[in-house]
Amino acid sequence: AQSVTQLGSHVSVSEGALVLLRCNYSSSVPPYLFWYVQYPNQGLQLLLKYTSAATLVKGINGFEAEFKKSETSFHLTKPSAHMSDAAEYFCAVSDRGGNKLVFGAGTILRVKS
Amino acid sequence: KAGVTQTPRYLIKTRGQQVTLSCSPISGHRSVSWYQQTPGQGLQFLFEYFSETQRNKGNFPGRFSGRQFSNSRSEMNVSTLELGDSALYLCASSLDGGRTDTQYFGPGTRLTVL
């Protein structure tokens, strides 16, 4: 079965600092991986996805993620944090046989001024 | 293009009642999935509908059911509500429900069971 582990339920960075949110996956089929962001009282918004094309995936709002098969990782990064990046971030893997997403537990990002 | 809409946004029910939540997908999307989000269990997949047929189902009791109409709109129903059903219920739509297909999420319905 597919699963996702997000290391660190809370991450705190200073404004302008590097953002690194960690995601490791387990998948019995070629993985398709997604990062979503959720702001308070809102649904999830897709940041980026990996679908076996380029291993370095660029997303919206300056985020990017690199698929590393040898490390079974798909970490999310952003060179310079902005206050508006404060939110909860979810990594997900697409399960076999359709459109079911298996989510990690989420990481709450706090940005300090 | 209008996004995914969910109604109502907030609901308060008591134990034992039943509830129906509605989801209107993005125009042209044929796949609708439902997820439950709670602080304890996180985001969990409930089920997926495609062309009015349930194509995929998560590990939830039979009290949770759904359906999809010919216009792709979907409803989910929870019967005999329990306190543990309090959650944010998210609906997501995608074009054809493939593994690489992007799912677009609605704002959710916040259900509180008293």
PDB file of C-alpha atoms in Angstrom:
ATOM      1  CA  ALA A   1       0.000   0.000   0.000  1.00  0.00           C
ATOM      2  CA  GLN A   2       1.062   3.538  -0.641  1.00  0.00           C
ATOM      3  CA  SER A   3       2.008   5.792   2.286  1.00  0.00           C
ATOM      4  CA  VAL A   4       3.578   9.167   2.970  1.00  0.00           C
ATOM      5  CA  THR A   5       5.588  10.380   5.924  1.00  0.00           C
ATOM      6  CA  GLN A   6       6.117  14.054   6.574  1.00  0.00           C
ATOM      7  CA  LEU A   7       8.945  14.717   8.987  1.00  0.00           C
ATOM      8  CA  GLY A   8       8.132  17.530  11.378  1.00  0.00           C
ATOM      9  CA  SER A   9       4.581  18.474  12.192  1.00  0.00           C
ATOM     10  CA  HIS A  10       5.704  22.087  12.732  1.00  0.00           C
ATOM     11  CA  VAL A  11       8.457  24.028  10.992  1.00  0.00           C
ATOM     12  CA  SER A  12       9.387  27.588  11.837  1.00  0.00           C
ATOM     13  CA  VAL A  13      11.550  29.813   9.628  1.00  0.00           C
ATOM     14  CA  SER A  14      12.392  33.493   9.501  1.00  0.00           C
ATOM     15  CA  GLU A  15      11.127  35.631   6.674  1.00  0.00           C
ATOM     16  CA  GLY A  16      13.628  35.427   3.822  1.00  0.00           C
ATOM     17  CA  ALA A  17      15.065  32.104   4.977  1.00  0.00           C
ATOM     18  CA  LEU A  18      15.033  28.820   3.097  1.00  0.00           C
ATOM     19  CA  VAL A  19      11.924  26.692   3.472  1.00  0.00           C
ATOM     20  CA  LEU A  20      12.438  22.914   3.509  1.00  0.00           C
ATOM     21  CA  LEU A  21       9.508  20.591   4.149  1.00  0.00           C
ATOM     22  CA  ARG A  22      10.287  16.897   4.119  1.00  0.00           C
ATOM     23  CA  CYS A  23       8.284  14.114   2.537  1.00  0.00           C
ATOM     24  CA  ASN A  24       9.137  10.442   2.172  1.00  0.00           C
ATOM     25  CA  TYR A  25       6.912   8.000   0.369  1.00  0.00           C
ATOM     26  CA  SER A  26       6.362   4.293   0.088  1.00  0.00           C
ATOM     27  CA  SER A  27       4.769   2.965  -3.059  1.00  0.00           C
ATOM     28  CA  SER A  28       4.410  -0.438  -4.679  1.00  0.00           C
ATOM     29  CA  VAL A  29       3.794   1.174  -8.059  1.00  0.00           C
ATOM     30  CA  PRO A  30       5.605   4.046  -9.804  1.00  0.00           C
ATOM     31  CA  PRO A  31       4.746   6.957  -7.556  1.00  0.00           C
ATOM     32  CA  TYR A  32       2.914  10.054  -8.562  1.00  0.00           C
ATOM     33  CA  LEU A  33       3.418  12.701  -5.903  1.00  0.00           C
ATOM     34  CA  PHE A  34       1.707  15.936  -5.017  1.00  0.00           C
ATOM     35  CA  TRP A  35       2.193  18.861  -2.654  1.00  0.00           C
ATOM     36  CA  TYR A  36      -0.863  20.779  -1.506  1.00  0.00           C
ATOM     37  CA  VAL A  37      -1.198  23.838   0.730  1.00  0.00           C
ATOM     38  CA  GLN A  38      -4.111  24.604   3.019  1.00  0.00           C
ATOM     39  CA  TYR A  39      -4.809  28.020   4.488  1.00  0.00           C
ATOM     40  CA  PRO A  40      -7.090  28.320   7.530  1.00  0.00           C
ATOM     41  CA  ASN A  41     -10.736  27.559   6.795  1.00  0.00           C
ATOM     42  CA  GLN A  42     -10.024  26.764   3.174  1.00  0.00           C
ATOM     43  CA  GLY A  43      -9.668  23.725   0.981  1.00  0.00           C
ATOM     44  CA  LEU A  44      -6.430  22.409  -0.479  1.00  0.00           C
ATOM     45  CA  GLN A  45      -4.588  24.118  -3.294  1.00  0.00           C
ATOM     46  CA  LEU A  46      -2.133  22.252  -5.507  1.00  0.00           C
ATOM     47  CA  LEU A  47       1.425  23.579  -5.356  1.00  0.00           C
ATOM     48  CA  LEU A  48       3.062  21.085  -7.702  1.00  0.00           C
ATOM     49  CA  LYS A  49       3.036  17.465  -8.815  1.00  0.00           C
ATOM     50  CA  TYR A  50       5.483  14.832 -10.036  1.00  0.00           C
ATOM     51  CA  THR A  51       4.263  12.520 -12.760  1.00  0.00           C
ATOM     52  CA  SER A  52       7.531  10.885 -13.893  1.00  0.00           C
ATOM     53  CA  ALA A  53       8.672  13.584 -16.298  1.00  0.00           C
ATOM     54  CA  ALA A  54      11.352  15.902 -14.868  1.00  0.00           C
ATOM     55  CA  THR A  55      12.594  14.995 -11.389  1.00  0.00           C
ATOM     56  CA  LEU A  56      12.824  18.672 -10.410  1.00  0.00           C
ATOM     57  CA  VAL A  57       9.335  20.071 -10.391  1.00  0.00           C
ATOM     58  CA  LYS A  58       8.558  23.769 -10.197  1.00  0.00           C
ATOM     59  CA  GLY A  59       5.280  24.901  -8.753  1.00  0.00           C
ATOM     60  CA  ILE A  60       3.401  28.029  -7.882  1.00  0.00           C
ATOM     61  CA  ASN A  61       4.519  30.771  -5.496  1.00  0.00           C
ATOM     62  CA  GLY A  62       8.228  29.950  -5.953  1.00  0.00           C
ATOM     63  CA  PHE A  63       8.042  26.418  -4.561  1.00  0.00           C
ATOM     64  CA  GLU A  64       9.807  23.457  -6.086  1.00  0.00           C
ATOM     65  CA  ALA A  65      10.379  19.816  -5.196  1.00  0.00           C
ATOM     66  CA  GLU A  66      12.860  17.185  -6.283  1.00  0.00           C
ATOM     67  CA  PHE A  67      11.923  13.545  -6.740  1.00  0.00           C
ATOM     68  CA  LYS A  68      14.701  11.260  -5.505  1.00  0.00           C
ATOM     69  CA  LYS A  69      13.903   7.627  -6.117  1.00  0.00           C
ATOM     70  CA  SER A  70      16.982   6.323  -4.274  1.00  0.00           C
ATOM     71  CA  GLU A  71      15.915   8.194  -1.151  1.00  0.00           C
ATOM     72  CA  THR A  72      12.144   7.739  -1.722  1.00  0.00           C
ATOM     73  CA  SER A  73      11.809  11.453  -1.051  1.00  0.00           C
ATOM     74  CA  PHE A  74       9.979  14.413  -2.498  1.00  0.00           C
ATOM     75  CA  HIS A  75      10.983  17.365  -0.336  1.00  0.00           C
ATOM     76  CA  LEU A  76       9.460  20.790  -0.901  1.00  0.00           C
ATOM     77  CA  THR A  77      11.673  23.876  -0.933  1.00  0.00           C
ATOM     78  CA  LYS A  78      11.448  27.602  -1.404  1.00  0.00           C
ATOM     79  CA  PRO A  79      14.561  29.790  -1.390  1.00  0.00           C
ATOM     80  CA  SER A  80      13.073  32.697   0.519  1.00  0.00           C
ATOM     81  CA  ALA A  81      10.089  32.464   2.859  1.00  0.00           C
ATOM     82  CA  HIS A  82       7.380  35.074   2.831  1.00  0.00           C
ATOM     83  CA  MET A  83       4.865  35.783   5.567  1.00  0.00           C
ATOM     84  CA  SER A  84       2.092  34.696   3.210  1.00  0.00           C
ATOM     85  CA  ASP A  85       3.620  31.185   3.072  1.00  0.00           C
ATOM     86  CA  ALA A  86       2.416  30.461   6.605  1.00  0.00           C
ATOM     87  CA  ALA A  87      -0.032  27.579   6.163  1.00  0.00           C
ATOM     88  CA  GLU A  88      -0.275  23.804   6.437  1.00  0.00           C
ATOM     89  CA  TYR A  89       1.392  21.737   3.742  1.00  0.00           C
ATOM     90  CA  PHE A  90       0.455  18.231   2.711  1.00  0.00           C
ATOM     91  CA  CYS A  91       2.399  15.725   0.673  1.00  0.00           C
ATOM     92  CA  ALA A  92       0.356  13.042  -1.079  1.00  0.00           C
ATOM     93  CA  VAL A  93       0.877   9.992  -3.252  1.00  0.00           C
ATOM     94  CA  SER A  94      -1.607   8.738  -5.790  1.00  0.00           C
ATOM     95  CA  ASP A  95      -2.773   5.249  -4.988  1.00  0.00           C
ATOM     96  CA  ARG A  96      -2.977   2.509  -7.589  1.00  0.00           C
ATOM     97  CA  GLY A  97      -6.134   2.091  -9.583  1.00  0.00           C
ATOM     98  CA  GLY A  98      -7.451   5.583  -9.785  1.00  0.00           C
ATOM     99  CA  ASN A  99      -7.701   8.972  -8.280  1.00  0.00           C
ATOM    100  CA  LYS A 100      -7.316   8.209  -4.588  1.00  0.00           C
ATOM    101  CA  LEU A 101      -4.769  10.381  -2.798  1.00  0.00           C
ATOM    102  CA  VAL A 102      -2.987   9.130   0.298  1.00  0.00           C
ATOM    103  CA  PHE A 103      -1.896  12.111   2.383  1.00  0.00           C
ATOM    104  CA  GLY A 104       0.816  12.650   4.917  1.00  0.00           C
ATOM    105  CA  ALA A 105      -0.054  14.093   8.313  1.00  0.00           C
ATOM    106  CA  GLY A 106       0.815  17.613   7.244  1.00  0.00           C
ATOM    107  CA  THR A 107       3.409  20.190   8.265  1.00  0.00           C
ATOM    108  CA  ILE A 108       2.425  23.556   9.662  1.00  0.00           C
ATOM    109  CA  LEU A 109       4.813  26.240   8.450  1.00  0.00           C
ATOM    110  CA  ARG A 110       5.290  29.303  10.612  1.00  0.00           C
ATOM    111  CA  VAL A 111       7.116  32.321   9.205  1.00  0.00           C
ATOM    112  CA  LYS A 112       8.635  34.724  11.711  1.00  0.00           C
ATOM    113  CA  SER A 113       9.197  38.377  10.922  1.00  0.00           C
TER     114      SER A 113
ATOM    115  CA  LYS B   1     -13.869  28.924 -14.701  1.00  0.00           C
ATOM    116  CA  ALA B   2     -15.719  28.514 -11.427  1.00  0.00           C
ATOM    117  CA  GLY B   3     -14.029  26.306  -8.848  1.00  0.00           C
ATOM    118  CA  VAL B   4     -15.419  23.434  -6.853  1.00  0.00           C
ATOM    119  CA  THR B   5     -18.315  24.524  -4.692  1.00  0.00           C
ATOM    120  CA  GLN B   6     -19.625  22.790  -1.596  1.00  0.00           C
ATOM    121  CA  THR B   7     -22.815  23.413   0.288  1.00  0.00           C
ATOM    122  CA  PRO B   8     -23.485  24.027   3.033  1.00  0.00           C
ATOM    123  CA  ARG B   9     -20.248  25.403   4.424  1.00  0.00           C
ATOM    124  CA  TYR B  10     -21.201  24.705   8.020  1.00  0.00           C
ATOM    125  CA  LEU B  11     -23.565  22.225   9.619  1.00  0.00           C
ATOM    126  CA  ILE B  12     -24.483  21.369  13.169  1.00  0.00           C
ATOM    127  CA  LYS B  13     -26.289  18.098  13.822  1.00  0.00           C
ATOM    128  CA  THR B  14     -26.991  15.880  16.800  1.00  0.00           C
ATOM    129  CA  ARG B  15     -26.083  12.240  17.280  1.00  0.00           C
ATOM    130  CA  GLY B  16     -28.335   9.846  15.456  1.00  0.00           C
ATOM    131  CA  GLN B  17     -29.368  12.291  12.755  1.00  0.00           C
ATOM    132  CA  GLN B  18     -28.385  11.995   9.143  1.00  0.00           C
ATOM    133  CA  VAL B  19     -26.817  14.608   6.882  1.00  0.00           C
ATOM    134  CA  THR B  20     -26.361  15.224   3.169  1.00  0.00           C
ATOM    135  CA  LEU B  21     -23.520  17.283   1.762  1.00  0.00           C
ATOM    136  CA  SER B  22     -23.374  18.576  -1.775  1.00  0.00           C
ATOM    137  CA  CYS B  23     -20.513  19.161  -4.187  1.00  0.00           C
ATOM    138  CA  SER B  24     -20.523  20.817  -7.608  1.00  0.00           C
ATOM    139  CA  PRO B  25     -17.353  20.046  -9.579  1.00  0.00           C
ATOM    140  CA  ILE B  26     -15.540  22.257 -12.030  1.00  0.00           C
ATOM    141  CA  SER B  27     -17.343  22.320 -15.351  1.00  0.00           C
ATOM    142  CA  GLY B  28     -16.191  19.441 -17.539  1.00  0.00           C
ATOM    143  CA  HIS B  29     -14.781  17.383 -14.673  1.00  0.00           C
ATOM    144  CA  ARG B  30     -16.221  13.904 -14.455  1.00  0.00           C
ATOM    145  CA  SER B  31     -14.515  12.558 -11.353  1.00  0.00           C
ATOM    146  CA  VAL B  32     -15.502  13.612  -7.843  1.00  0.00           C
ATOM    147  CA  SER B  33     -13.743  12.404  -4.708  1.00  0.00           C
ATOM    148  CA  TRP B  34     -14.590  12.968  -1.067  1.00  0.00           C
ATOM    149  CA  TYR B  35     -12.180  13.229   1.847  1.00  0.00           C
ATOM    150  CA  GLN B  36     -12.646  13.556   5.589  1.00  0.00           C
ATOM    151  CA  GLN B  37     -10.244  15.772   7.517  1.00  0.00           C
ATOM    152  CA  THR B  38      -9.924  15.533  11.302  1.00  0.00           C
ATOM    153  CA  PRO B  39      -7.164  16.620  13.702  1.00  0.00           C
ATOM    154  CA  GLY B  40      -6.626  13.058  14.846  1.00  0.00           C
ATOM    155  CA  GLN B  41      -6.786  11.084  11.611  1.00  0.00           C
ATOM    156  CA  GLY B  42      -5.760  13.730   9.115  1.00  0.00           C
ATOM    157  CA  LEU B  43      -7.002  13.555   5.536  1.00  0.00           C
ATOM    158  CA  GLN B  44      -8.677  10.288   4.648  1.00  0.00           C
ATOM    159  CA  PHE B  45     -10.206   9.197   1.373  1.00  0.00           C
ATOM    160  CA  LEU B  46     -13.902   8.338   1.507  1.00  0.00           C
ATOM    161  CA  PHE B  47     -14.855   7.471  -2.074  1.00  0.00           C
ATOM    162  CA  GLU B  48     -14.643   8.489  -5.699  1.00  0.00           C
ATOM    163  CA  TYR B  49     -17.364   8.719  -8.304  1.00  0.00           C
ATOM    164  CA  PHE B  50     -16.890   8.752 -12.040  1.00  0.00           C
ATOM    165  CA  SER B  51     -19.724   8.860 -14.550  1.00  0.00           C
ATOM    166  CA  GLU B  52     -22.284   8.196 -11.814  1.00  0.00           C
ATOM    167  CA  THR B  53     -20.468   5.049 -10.613  1.00  0.00           C
ATOM    168  CA  GLN B  54     -18.515   4.577  -7.440  1.00  0.00           C
ATOM    169  CA  ARG B  55     -15.079   3.628  -8.652  1.00  0.00           C
ATOM    170  CA  ASN B  56     -13.061   3.621  -5.468  1.00  0.00           C
ATOM    171  CA  LYS B  57     -13.883   3.386  -1.797  1.00  0.00           C
ATOM    172  CA  GLY B  58     -11.951   4.082   1.367  1.00  0.00           C
ATOM    173  CA  ASN B  59     -12.122   2.321   4.686  1.00  0.00           C
ATOM    174  CA  PHE B  60     -15.244   3.878   6.177  1.00  0.00           C
ATOM    175  CA  PRO B  61     -18.378   2.203   7.548  1.00  0.00           C
ATOM    176  CA  GLY B  62     -21.479   1.787   5.452  1.00  0.00           C
ATOM    177  CA  ARG B  63     -23.078   4.792   7.177  1.00  0.00           C
ATOM    178  CA  PHE B  64     -21.077   6.863   4.706  1.00  0.00           C
ATOM    179  CA  SER B  65     -22.495   6.780   1.220  1.00  0.00           C
ATOM    180  CA  GLY B  66     -22.541   8.907  -1.850  1.00  0.00           C
ATOM    181  CA  ARG B  67     -23.835   9.316  -5.326  1.00  0.00           C
ATOM    182  CA  GLN B  68     -23.160  11.237  -8.481  1.00  0.00           C
ATOM    183  CA  PHE B  69     -25.655  12.698 -10.869  1.00  0.00           C
ATOM    184  CA  SER B  70     -25.538  12.886 -14.651  1.00  0.00           C
ATOM    185  CA  ASN B  71     -24.241  16.475 -14.469  1.00  0.00           C
ATOM    186  CA  SER B  72     -21.333  15.208 -12.301  1.00  0.00           C
ATOM    187  CA  ARG B  73     -22.623  16.892  -9.166  1.00  0.00           C
ATOM    188  CA  SER B  74     -22.169  14.673  -6.161  1.00  0.00           C
ATOM    189  CA  GLU B  75     -23.695  14.213  -2.756  1.00  0.00           C
ATOM    190  CA  MET B  76     -22.491  12.333   0.245  1.00  0.00           C
ATOM    191  CA  ASN B  77     -24.709  11.131   3.026  1.00  0.00           C
ATOM    192  CA  VAL B  78     -23.882  10.136   6.558  1.00  0.00           C
ATOM    193  CA  SER B  79     -26.564   8.302   8.483  1.00  0.00           C
ATOM    194  CA  THR B  80     -26.837   7.773  12.235  1.00  0.00           C
ATOM    195  CA  LEU B  81     -24.295  10.439  13.036  1.00  0.00           C
ATOM    196  CA  GLU B  82     -21.714   9.844  15.743  1.00  0.00           C
ATOM    197  CA  LEU B  83     -19.633  12.384  17.639  1.00  0.00           C
ATOM    198  CA  GLY B  84     -16.559  11.131  15.795  1.00  0.00           C
ATOM    199  CA  ASP B  85     -18.056  12.173  12.463  1.00  0.00           C
ATOM    200  CA  SER B  86     -17.331  15.807  13.308  1.00  0.00           C
ATOM    201  CA  ALA B  87     -14.882  16.850  10.635  1.00  0.00           C
ATOM    202  CA  LEU B  88     -14.183  18.964   7.605  1.00  0.00           C
ATOM    203  CA  TYR B  89     -15.495  17.143   4.545  1.00  0.00           C
ATOM    204  CA  LEU B  90     -13.672  18.047   1.368  1.00  0.00           C
ATOM    205  CA  CYS B  91     -14.776  17.389  -2.134  1.00  0.00           C
ATOM    206  CA  ALA B  92     -12.336  17.330  -5.049  1.00  0.00           C
ATOM    207  CA  SER B  93     -12.941  17.134  -8.771  1.00  0.00           C
ATOM    208  CA  SER B  94     -10.700  16.134 -11.648  1.00  0.00           C
ATOM    209  CA  LEU B  95     -11.072  15.685 -15.380  1.00  0.00           C
ATOM    210  CA  ASP B  96     -11.058  11.914 -15.665  1.00  0.00           C
ATOM    211  CA  GLY B  97      -9.779  10.593 -12.367  1.00  0.00           C
ATOM    212  CA  GLY B  98      -6.482   9.207 -13.576  1.00  0.00           C
ATOM    213  CA  ARG B  99      -3.551   8.716 -11.194  1.00  0.00           C
ATOM    214  CA  THR B 100      -1.741  11.768 -12.525  1.00  0.00           C
ATOM    215  CA  ASP B 101      -4.848  13.889 -12.742  1.00  0.00           C
ATOM    216  CA  THR B 102      -4.869  17.010 -10.578  1.00  0.00           C
ATOM    217  CA  GLN B 103      -7.623  17.089  -8.011  1.00  0.00           C
ATOM    218  CA  TYR B 104      -9.102  20.503  -7.338  1.00  0.00           C
ATOM    219  CA  PHE B 105     -10.548  20.898  -3.877  1.00  0.00           C
ATOM    220  CA  GLY B 106     -13.544  22.813  -2.670  1.00  0.00           C
ATOM    221  CA  PRO B 107     -13.577  24.856   0.547  1.00  0.00           C
ATOM    222  CA  GLY B 108     -15.170  22.025   2.494  1.00  0.00           C
ATOM    223  CA  THR B 109     -18.188  21.540   4.703  1.00  0.00           C
ATOM    224  CA  ARG B 110     -17.515  21.772   8.428  1.00  0.00           C
ATOM    225  CA  LEU B 111     -19.769  19.248  10.189  1.00  0.00           C
ATOM    226  CA  THR B 112     -20.190  19.416  13.945  1.00  0.00           C
ATOM    227  CA  VAL B 113     -22.034  16.584  15.678  1.00  0.00           C
ATOM    228  CA  LEU B 114     -23.331  17.336  19.170  1.00  0.00           C
TER     229      LEU B 114
END
